[in-house]
Amino acid sequence: MARPQEVPKIDCSPEEWEMRVDLAAAFRLVDLYGWSDLLATHLSARVPGPEDHFLINPFGLMFDEITASSLVKVDQEGNILSPTDYTINPAGFVIHGAIHMARPDVACVIHTHTRAGTGVATQKNGLLPITQHAMAVIAQTGYHDYQGIATDVAERESIVRDLGDNNVLILRNHGLLTVGRTAGEAFMWMYRAERACYMQLSFQQSGAELNYIPEDVQRTTIERNKFNNSEKGYRPIGKVEWPALRRKLDRLDPSYKD
């Protein structure tokens, strides 16, 4: 069932307000699931329209404080376009700006530094095809080598190249990044990637012998996931899960809509 149209609480279009509410919901969910890193990571969303503006978190608010109206709108040069008492994280602008400029199909970008995600990103072989969850994520994953704190705009080209047309990017020695055509899609790719990394670390820490999945089964499973998670498949990412997640937030704390 479609949600009723949200009424903007700041001076913006109804379309921008709807995106603000979805992005604020994503921030609250990232915090709820334990993926935040105080002020250190960032989420962003493209503002609907031709201007190539995007929304990002104000640098100084915890994720559980962020609301739709507190999000900061910036242009491709990083100029702040909406009233705020805060700045933005320069590394966030470099990473997110690169993707929004290069991938017009991407509406939302999520970046995290979780224990599981960074634990796998630090491993030479990255995410291993040892679980069903992992193979769903591997089907959509690229890798980006660590180049230091991402404040140099020169890194943008390699970020975009390494992401390609994937929805998941493992930032080596750093963390995870996911993208989507909606906030729900980006969030669900992060959820799946985080779960796959957590499962891998759990197995590695157990010291048990690996039950190896044959390579032909790996290939078949990865290809099936590419189809199943597409618009033609039975579980396009985020379409079913996102309304349920929004309802969960509404029960817990609907203030993200402020």
PDB file of C-alpha atoms in Angstrom:
ATOM      1  CA  MET A   1       0.000   0.000   0.000  1.00  0.00           C
ATOM      2  CA  ALA A   2       1.410   3.401  -0.977  1.00  0.00           C
ATOM      3  CA  ARG A   3       2.336   5.796   1.807  1.00  0.00           C
ATOM      4  CA  PRO A   4       0.475   9.111   2.017  1.00  0.00           C
ATOM      5  CA  GLN A   5       2.456  12.030   0.591  1.00  0.00           C
ATOM      6  CA  GLU A   6       4.565  13.697   3.275  1.00  0.00           C
ATOM      7  CA  VAL A   7       4.008  17.441   3.743  1.00  0.00           C
ATOM      8  CA  PRO A   8       7.307  19.380   3.424  1.00  0.00           C
ATOM      9  CA  LYS A   9       8.402  21.062   6.667  1.00  0.00           C
ATOM     10  CA  ILE A  10      11.040  23.214   4.953  1.00  0.00           C
ATOM     11  CA  ASP A  11      11.068  25.174   1.699  1.00  0.00           C
ATOM     12  CA  CYS A  12      11.486  22.418  -0.879  1.00  0.00           C
ATOM     13  CA  SER A  13       9.484  20.514  -3.458  1.00  0.00           C
ATOM     14  CA  PRO A  14       7.308  17.572  -2.406  1.00  0.00           C
ATOM     15  CA  GLU A  15       9.671  15.295  -4.352  1.00  0.00           C
ATOM     16  CA  GLU A  16      12.722  16.568  -2.472  1.00  0.00           C
ATOM     17  CA  TRP A  17      10.891  16.225   0.831  1.00  0.00           C
ATOM     18  CA  GLU A  18       9.984  12.616   0.090  1.00  0.00           C
ATOM     19  CA  MET A  19      13.656  11.882  -0.626  1.00  0.00           C
ATOM     20  CA  ARG A  20      14.660  13.681   2.578  1.00  0.00           C
ATOM     21  CA  VAL A  21      12.299  11.529   4.626  1.00  0.00           C
ATOM     22  CA  ASP A  22      13.589   8.330   3.031  1.00  0.00           C
ATOM     23  CA  LEU A  23      17.230   9.330   3.601  1.00  0.00           C
ATOM     24  CA  ALA A  24      16.536  10.330   7.208  1.00  0.00           C
ATOM     25  CA  ALA A  25      14.892   6.927   7.670  1.00  0.00           C
ATOM     26  CA  ALA A  26      18.022   5.267   6.288  1.00  0.00           C
ATOM     27  CA  PHE A  27      20.197   7.133   8.810  1.00  0.00           C
ATOM     28  CA  ARG A  28      17.963   6.003  11.687  1.00  0.00           C
ATOM     29  CA  LEU A  29      18.022   2.407  10.444  1.00  0.00           C
ATOM     30  CA  VAL A  30      21.804   2.403  10.057  1.00  0.00           C
ATOM     31  CA  ASP A  31      22.009   3.500  13.687  1.00  0.00           C
ATOM     32  CA  LEU A  32      19.347   1.005  14.791  1.00  0.00           C
ATOM     33  CA  TYR A  33      21.241  -1.910  13.267  1.00  0.00           C
ATOM     34  CA  GLY A  34      24.510  -0.826  14.866  1.00  0.00           C
ATOM     35  CA  TRP A  35      26.349   0.265  11.725  1.00  0.00           C
ATOM     36  CA  SER A  36      27.064   3.895  12.639  1.00  0.00           C
ATOM     37  CA  ASP A  37      30.526   5.137  13.637  1.00  0.00           C
ATOM     38  CA  LEU A  38      29.672   8.261  15.640  1.00  0.00           C
ATOM     39  CA  LEU A  39      30.100  11.067  13.070  1.00  0.00           C
ATOM     40  CA  ALA A  40      32.565   9.271  10.808  1.00  0.00           C
ATOM     41  CA  THR A  41      30.454   7.832   7.994  1.00  0.00           C
ATOM     42  CA  HIS A  42      27.871   9.244   5.635  1.00  0.00           C
ATOM     43  CA  LEU A  43      24.781   8.611   3.569  1.00  0.00           C
ATOM     44  CA  SER A  44      23.589  10.694   0.641  1.00  0.00           C
ATOM     45  CA  ALA A  45      20.693  10.950  -1.802  1.00  0.00           C
ATOM     46  CA  ARG A  46      20.188  12.680  -5.124  1.00  0.00           C
ATOM     47  CA  VAL A  47      17.651  15.524  -5.064  1.00  0.00           C
ATOM     48  CA  PRO A  48      15.011  14.834  -7.725  1.00  0.00           C
ATOM     49  CA  GLY A  49      15.331  17.311 -10.582  1.00  0.00           C
ATOM     50  CA  PRO A  50      17.848  18.481 -13.186  1.00  0.00           C
ATOM     51  CA  GLU A  51      20.223  20.431 -10.909  1.00  0.00           C
ATOM     52  CA  ASP A  52      22.479  17.522  -9.824  1.00  0.00           C
ATOM     53  CA  HIS A  53      22.170  18.452  -6.155  1.00  0.00           C
ATOM     54  CA  PHE A  54      22.370  15.882  -3.399  1.00  0.00           C
ATOM     55  CA  LEU A  55      21.594  15.562   0.308  1.00  0.00           C
ATOM     56  CA  ILE A  56      24.126  14.494   2.922  1.00  0.00           C
ATOM     57  CA  ASN A  57      24.335  14.403   6.708  1.00  0.00           C
ATOM     58  CA  PRO A  58      25.273  17.518   8.688  1.00  0.00           C
ATOM     59  CA  PHE A  59      28.712  16.951  10.237  1.00  0.00           C
ATOM     60  CA  GLY A  60      27.997  17.143  13.948  1.00  0.00           C
ATOM     61  CA  LEU A  61      24.737  15.235  14.326  1.00  0.00           C
ATOM     62  CA  MET A  62      24.584  11.610  15.414  1.00  0.00           C
ATOM     63  CA  PHE A  63      22.644   9.354  13.070  1.00  0.00           C
ATOM     64  CA  ASP A  64      19.818   8.915  15.576  1.00  0.00           C
ATOM     65  CA  GLU A  65      19.385  12.720  15.649  1.00  0.00           C
ATOM     66  CA  ILE A  66      19.075  13.234  11.908  1.00  0.00           C
ATOM     67  CA  THR A  67      15.729  14.356  10.532  1.00  0.00           C
ATOM     68  CA  ALA A  68      14.448  15.095   7.060  1.00  0.00           C
ATOM     69  CA  SER A  69      14.760  18.849   7.547  1.00  0.00           C
ATOM     70  CA  SER A  70      18.274  18.714   9.045  1.00  0.00           C
ATOM     71  CA  LEU A  71      19.853  17.117   5.958  1.00  0.00           C
ATOM     72  CA  VAL A  72      22.215  19.396   4.036  1.00  0.00           C
ATOM     73  CA  LYS A  73      21.760  20.035   0.321  1.00  0.00           C
ATOM     74  CA  VAL A  74      24.951  20.590  -1.704  1.00  0.00           C
ATOM     75  CA  ASP A  75      25.901  21.027  -5.343  1.00  0.00           C
ATOM     76  CA  GLN A  76      28.659  19.256  -7.289  1.00  0.00           C
ATOM     77  CA  GLU A  77      31.262  21.704  -5.993  1.00  0.00           C
ATOM     78  CA  GLY A  78      30.319  21.099  -2.373  1.00  0.00           C
ATOM     79  CA  ASN A  79      28.568  24.430  -1.879  1.00  0.00           C
ATOM     80  CA  ILE A  80      25.910  24.244   0.830  1.00  0.00           C
ATOM     81  CA  LEU A  81      22.511  25.223  -0.564  1.00  0.00           C
ATOM     82  CA  SER A  82      20.192  24.765   2.416  1.00  0.00           C
ATOM     83  CA  PRO A  83      20.067  26.545   5.806  1.00  0.00           C
ATOM     84  CA  THR A  84      22.173  24.713   8.406  1.00  0.00           C
ATOM     85  CA  ASP A  85      24.351  25.343  11.447  1.00  0.00           C
ATOM     86  CA  TYR A  86      26.716  22.564  10.362  1.00  0.00           C
ATOM     87  CA  THR A  87      29.335  21.793   7.745  1.00  0.00           C
ATOM     88  CA  ILE A  88      29.649  18.534   5.808  1.00  0.00           C
ATOM     89  CA  ASN A  89      32.303  15.833   6.016  1.00  0.00           C
ATOM     90  CA  PRO A  90      34.823  16.536   3.181  1.00  0.00           C
ATOM     91  CA  ALA A  91      35.564  12.835   2.698  1.00  0.00           C
ATOM     92  CA  GLY A  92      31.855  12.210   2.407  1.00  0.00           C
ATOM     93  CA  PHE A  93      31.580  14.855  -0.282  1.00  0.00           C
ATOM     94  CA  VAL A  94      34.466  13.345  -2.285  1.00  0.00           C
ATOM     95  CA  ILE A  95      33.118   9.788  -2.168  1.00  0.00           C
ATOM     96  CA  HIS A  96      29.434  10.524  -2.613  1.00  0.00           C
ATOM     97  CA  GLY A  97      29.879  13.369  -5.063  1.00  0.00           C
ATOM     98  CA  ALA A  98      31.948  11.134  -7.327  1.00  0.00           C
ATOM     99  CA  ILE A  99      29.217   8.524  -7.535  1.00  0.00           C
ATOM    100  CA  HIS A 100      26.305  10.922  -7.915  1.00  0.00           C
ATOM    101  CA  MET A 101      28.064  12.728 -10.768  1.00  0.00           C
ATOM    102  CA  ALA A 102      29.044   9.547 -12.604  1.00  0.00           C
ATOM    103  CA  ARG A 103      25.994   7.331 -11.979  1.00  0.00           C
ATOM    104  CA  PRO A 104      22.744   9.169 -12.752  1.00  0.00           C
ATOM    105  CA  ASP A 105      20.882   5.926 -12.037  1.00  0.00           C
ATOM    106  CA  VAL A 106      21.993   6.072  -8.387  1.00  0.00           C
ATOM    107  CA  ALA A 107      19.640   7.866  -6.019  1.00  0.00           C
ATOM    108  CA  CYS A 108      21.247   6.859  -2.710  1.00  0.00           C
ATOM    109  CA  VAL A 109      24.752   6.004  -1.455  1.00  0.00           C
ATOM    110  CA  ILE A 110      25.542   4.443   1.943  1.00  0.00           C
ATOM    111  CA  HIS A 111      29.022   4.125   3.446  1.00  0.00           C
ATOM    112  CA  THR A 112      29.866   2.321   6.708  1.00  0.00           C
ATOM    113  CA  HIS A 113      32.847   1.353   8.892  1.00  0.00           C
ATOM    114  CA  THR A 114      31.424  -1.666  10.689  1.00  0.00           C
ATOM    115  CA  ARG A 115      33.338  -4.362  12.538  1.00  0.00           C
ATOM    116  CA  ALA A 116      32.210  -7.022  10.074  1.00  0.00           C
ATOM    117  CA  GLY A 117      32.477  -4.945   6.907  1.00  0.00           C
ATOM    118  CA  THR A 118      35.894  -3.538   7.709  1.00  0.00           C
ATOM    119  CA  GLY A 119      37.026  -6.933   8.977  1.00  0.00           C
ATOM    120  CA  VAL A 120      36.349  -8.459   5.574  1.00  0.00           C
ATOM    121  CA  ALA A 121      37.574  -5.390   3.654  1.00  0.00           C
ATOM    122  CA  THR A 122      40.947  -5.819   5.380  1.00  0.00           C
ATOM    123  CA  GLN A 123      41.338  -9.426   4.184  1.00  0.00           C
ATOM    124  CA  LYS A 124      43.404 -10.002   1.030  1.00  0.00           C
ATOM    125  CA  ASN A 125      40.718 -12.172  -0.594  1.00  0.00           C
ATOM    126  CA  GLY A 126      37.813 -10.010   0.536  1.00  0.00           C
ATOM    127  CA  LEU A 127      34.342 -11.526   0.608  1.00  0.00           C
ATOM    128  CA  LEU A 128      34.544 -15.286   0.154  1.00  0.00           C
ATOM    129  CA  PRO A 129      31.911 -17.422  -1.663  1.00  0.00           C
ATOM    130  CA  ILE A 130      31.260 -19.594   1.374  1.00  0.00           C
ATOM    131  CA  THR A 131      27.614 -18.736   2.137  1.00  0.00           C
ATOM    132  CA  GLN A 132      24.432 -18.179   0.160  1.00  0.00           C
ATOM    133  CA  HIS A 133      24.384 -14.609   1.475  1.00  0.00           C
ATOM    134  CA  ALA A 134      27.902 -13.972   0.224  1.00  0.00           C
ATOM    135  CA  MET A 135      27.171 -15.184  -3.292  1.00  0.00           C
ATOM    136  CA  ALA A 136      24.168 -12.854  -3.560  1.00  0.00           C
ATOM    137  CA  VAL A 137      26.468  -9.945  -2.697  1.00  0.00           C
ATOM    138  CA  ILE A 138      29.459 -11.095  -4.772  1.00  0.00           C
ATOM    139  CA  ALA A 139      27.218 -10.911  -7.837  1.00  0.00           C
ATOM    140  CA  GLN A 140      27.098  -7.117  -7.376  1.00  0.00           C
ATOM    141  CA  THR A 141      30.488  -6.300  -5.817  1.00  0.00           C
ATOM    142  CA  GLY A 142      33.599  -4.359  -6.851  1.00  0.00           C
ATOM    143  CA  TYR A 143      36.788  -3.542  -4.890  1.00  0.00           C
ATOM    144  CA  HIS A 144      38.573  -0.224  -4.349  1.00  0.00           C
ATOM    145  CA  ASP A 145      42.158  -0.098  -3.045  1.00  0.00           C
ATOM    146  CA  TYR A 146      42.896   2.090  -0.032  1.00  0.00           C
ATOM    147  CA  GLN A 147      44.426   5.468  -0.939  1.00  0.00           C
ATOM    148  CA  GLY A 148      44.306   7.194   2.445  1.00  0.00           C
ATOM    149  CA  ILE A 149      41.522   9.352   3.886  1.00  0.00           C
ATOM    150  CA  ALA A 150      39.299  10.210   0.928  1.00  0.00           C
ATOM    151  CA  THR A 151      39.681  13.990   0.908  1.00  0.00           C
ATOM    152  CA  ASP A 152      41.491  14.189  -2.449  1.00  0.00           C
ATOM    153  CA  VAL A 153      39.124  14.733  -5.379  1.00  0.00           C
ATOM    154  CA  ALA A 154      41.656  12.929  -7.579  1.00  0.00           C
ATOM    155  CA  GLU A 155      40.429   9.668  -6.031  1.00  0.00           C
ATOM    156  CA  ARG A 156      36.982  10.129  -7.542  1.00  0.00           C
ATOM    157  CA  GLU A 157      37.918   8.612 -10.891  1.00  0.00           C
ATOM    158  CA  SER A 158      39.128   5.342  -9.375  1.00  0.00           C
ATOM    159  CA  ILE A 159      36.121   5.096  -7.029  1.00  0.00           C
ATOM    160  CA  VAL A 160      33.744   5.348  -9.968  1.00  0.00           C
ATOM    161  CA  ARG A 161      35.811   2.937 -12.081  1.00  0.00           C
ATOM    162  CA  ASP A 162      35.984   0.328  -9.314  1.00  0.00           C
ATOM    163  CA  LEU A 163      32.267   0.553  -8.542  1.00  0.00           C
ATOM    164  CA  GLY A 164      31.390   0.131 -12.218  1.00  0.00           C
ATOM    165  CA  ASP A 165      27.750  -0.836 -12.580  1.00  0.00           C
ATOM    166  CA  ASN A 166      27.740  -2.766  -9.297  1.00  0.00           C
ATOM    167  CA  ASN A 167      25.675  -1.962  -6.215  1.00  0.00           C
ATOM    168  CA  VAL A 168      28.349  -2.872  -3.639  1.00  0.00           C
ATOM    169  CA  LEU A 169      31.905  -1.594  -3.321  1.00  0.00           C
ATOM    170  CA  ILE A 170      34.315  -3.041  -0.770  1.00  0.00           C
ATOM    171  CA  LEU A 171      36.713  -0.256   0.202  1.00  0.00           C
ATOM    172  CA  ARG A 172      39.839  -2.197   1.104  1.00  0.00           C
ATOM    173  CA  ASN A 173      41.115  -1.582   4.665  1.00  0.00           C
ATOM    174  CA  HIS A 174      38.259   0.887   5.086  1.00  0.00           C
ATOM    175  CA  GLY A 175      34.678  -0.388   4.952  1.00  0.00           C
ATOM    176  CA  LEU A 176      31.629  -0.957   2.757  1.00  0.00           C
ATOM    177  CA  LEU A 177      29.712   1.206   0.289  1.00  0.00           C
ATOM    178  CA  THR A 178      26.401   0.457  -1.394  1.00  0.00           C
ATOM    179  CA  VAL A 179      24.259   2.288  -3.926  1.00  0.00           C
ATOM    180  CA  GLY A 180      20.692   2.026  -5.142  1.00  0.00           C
ATOM    181  CA  ARG A 181      18.034   3.618  -7.278  1.00  0.00           C
ATOM    182  CA  THR A 182      16.146   4.220  -4.034  1.00  0.00           C
ATOM    183  CA  ALA A 183      17.111   4.583  -0.388  1.00  0.00           C
ATOM    184  CA  GLY A 184      15.515   1.199   0.223  1.00  0.00           C
ATOM    185  CA  GLU A 185      17.621  -0.497  -2.429  1.00  0.00           C
ATOM    186  CA  ALA A 186      20.882   1.001  -1.123  1.00  0.00           C
ATOM    187  CA  PHE A 187      19.947   0.073   2.446  1.00  0.00           C
ATOM    188  CA  MET A 188      19.101  -3.521   1.558  1.00  0.00           C
ATOM    189  CA  TRP A 189      22.372  -3.992  -0.314  1.00  0.00           C
ATOM    190  CA  MET A 190      24.165  -2.759   2.785  1.00  0.00           C
ATOM    191  CA  TYR A 191      22.110  -5.086   4.956  1.00  0.00           C
ATOM    192  CA  ARG A 192      23.003  -8.057   2.763  1.00  0.00           C
ATOM    193  CA  ALA A 193      26.678  -7.116   2.509  1.00  0.00           C
ATOM    194  CA  GLU A 194      26.943  -6.589   6.262  1.00  0.00           C
ATOM    195  CA  ARG A 195      25.274  -9.940   6.974  1.00  0.00           C
ATOM    196  CA  ALA A 196      27.548 -11.764   4.524  1.00  0.00           C
ATOM    197  CA  CYS A 197      30.640 -10.209   6.134  1.00  0.00           C
ATOM    198  CA  TYR A 198      29.390 -11.040   9.631  1.00  0.00           C
ATOM    199  CA  MET A 199      28.816 -14.665   8.636  1.00  0.00           C
ATOM    200  CA  GLN A 200      32.289 -14.911   7.131  1.00  0.00           C
ATOM    201  CA  LEU A 201      33.946 -13.576  10.277  1.00  0.00           C
ATOM    202  CA  SER A 202      31.820 -15.895  12.421  1.00  0.00           C
ATOM    203  CA  PHE A 203      33.003 -18.906  10.447  1.00  0.00           C
ATOM    204  CA  GLN A 204      36.641 -17.790  10.453  1.00  0.00           C
ATOM    205  CA  GLN A 205      36.597 -17.241  14.207  1.00  0.00           C
ATOM    206  CA  SER A 206      35.098 -20.697  14.809  1.00  0.00           C
ATOM    207  CA  GLY A 207      38.205 -22.531  13.594  1.00  0.00           C
ATOM    208  CA  ALA A 208      35.991 -25.159  11.957  1.00  0.00           C
ATOM    209  CA  GLU A 209      36.776 -26.855   8.644  1.00  0.00           C
ATOM    210  CA  LEU A 210      35.155 -25.174   5.637  1.00  0.00           C
ATOM    211  CA  ASN A 211      32.393 -26.999   3.767  1.00  0.00           C
ATOM    212  CA  TYR A 212      33.536 -25.922   0.302  1.00  0.00           C
ATOM    213  CA  ILE A 213      30.913 -24.986  -2.298  1.00  0.00           C
ATOM    214  CA  PRO A 214      31.878 -26.386  -5.732  1.00  0.00           C
ATOM    215  CA  GLU A 215      32.830 -23.736  -8.291  1.00  0.00           C
ATOM    216  CA  ASP A 216      30.039 -24.689 -10.702  1.00  0.00           C
ATOM    217  CA  VAL A 217      27.481 -24.246  -7.913  1.00  0.00           C
ATOM    218  CA  GLN A 218      29.058 -20.907  -7.028  1.00  0.00           C
ATOM    219  CA  ARG A 219      28.760 -19.691 -10.628  1.00  0.00           C
ATOM    220  CA  THR A 220      25.160 -20.875 -10.937  1.00  0.00           C
ATOM    221  CA  THR A 221      24.172 -19.304  -7.629  1.00  0.00           C
ATOM    222  CA  ILE A 222      25.777 -15.963  -8.488  1.00  0.00           C
ATOM    223  CA  GLU A 223      24.011 -15.859 -11.880  1.00  0.00           C
ATOM    224  CA  ARG A 224      20.674 -16.776 -10.317  1.00  0.00           C
ATOM    225  CA  ASN A 225      21.102 -13.990  -7.790  1.00  0.00           C
ATOM    226  CA  LYS A 226      21.795 -11.457 -10.540  1.00  0.00           C
ATOM    227  CA  PHE A 227      18.446 -12.346 -12.107  1.00  0.00           C
ATOM    228  CA  ASN A 228      16.414 -12.859  -8.916  1.00  0.00           C
ATOM    229  CA  ASN A 229      17.440  -9.457  -7.526  1.00  0.00           C
ATOM    230  CA  SER A 230      16.729  -7.601 -10.788  1.00  0.00           C
ATOM    231  CA  GLU A 231      13.484  -5.943 -11.805  1.00  0.00           C
ATOM    232  CA  LYS A 232      12.612  -9.122 -13.713  1.00  0.00           C
ATOM    233  CA  GLY A 233      13.271 -11.358 -10.712  1.00  0.00           C
ATOM    234  CA  TYR A 234      11.038 -12.215  -7.792  1.00  0.00           C
ATOM    235  CA  ARG A 235      12.835 -10.108  -5.182  1.00  0.00           C
ATOM    236  CA  PRO A 236      13.944  -6.716  -6.554  1.00  0.00           C
ATOM    237  CA  ILE A 237      15.983  -5.290  -3.706  1.00  0.00           C
ATOM    238  CA  GLY A 238      14.249  -2.897  -1.332  1.00  0.00           C
ATOM    239  CA  LYS A 239      10.801  -2.835  -2.894  1.00  0.00           C
ATOM    240  CA  VAL A 240       9.207  -5.158  -0.349  1.00  0.00           C
ATOM    241  CA  GLU A 241      11.565  -4.559   2.578  1.00  0.00           C
ATOM    242  CA  TRP A 242      11.639  -0.749   2.626  1.00  0.00           C
ATOM    243  CA  PRO A 243       7.955  -0.092   3.450  1.00  0.00           C
ATOM    244  CA  ALA A 244       8.222  -2.653   6.261  1.00  0.00           C
ATOM    245  CA  LEU A 245      11.357  -0.960   7.595  1.00  0.00           C
ATOM    246  CA  ARG A 246       9.654   2.432   7.480  1.00  0.00           C
ATOM    247  CA  ARG A 247       6.734   0.994   9.443  1.00  0.00           C
ATOM    248  CA  LYS A 248       9.183  -0.335  12.020  1.00  0.00           C
ATOM    249  CA  LEU A 249      10.688   3.132  12.414  1.00  0.00           C
ATOM    250  CA  ASP A 250       7.233   4.682  12.705  1.00  0.00           C
ATOM    251  CA  ARG A 251       6.503   2.378  15.625  1.00  0.00           C
ATOM    252  CA  LEU A 252       9.827   3.101  17.341  1.00  0.00           C
ATOM    253  CA  ASP A 253      10.344   6.819  16.707  1.00  0.00           C
ATOM    254  CA  PRO A 254       8.693   8.728  13.836  1.00  0.00           C
ATOM    255  CA  SER A 255      10.727  11.895  14.534  1.00  0.00           C
ATOM    256  CA  TYR A 256      12.934  11.180  11.492  1.00  0.00           C
ATOM    257  CA  LYS A 257      10.092  12.778   9.481  1.00  0.00           C
ATOM    258  CA  ASP A 258      10.551  16.170  11.199  1.00  0.00           C
TER     259      ASP A 258
END
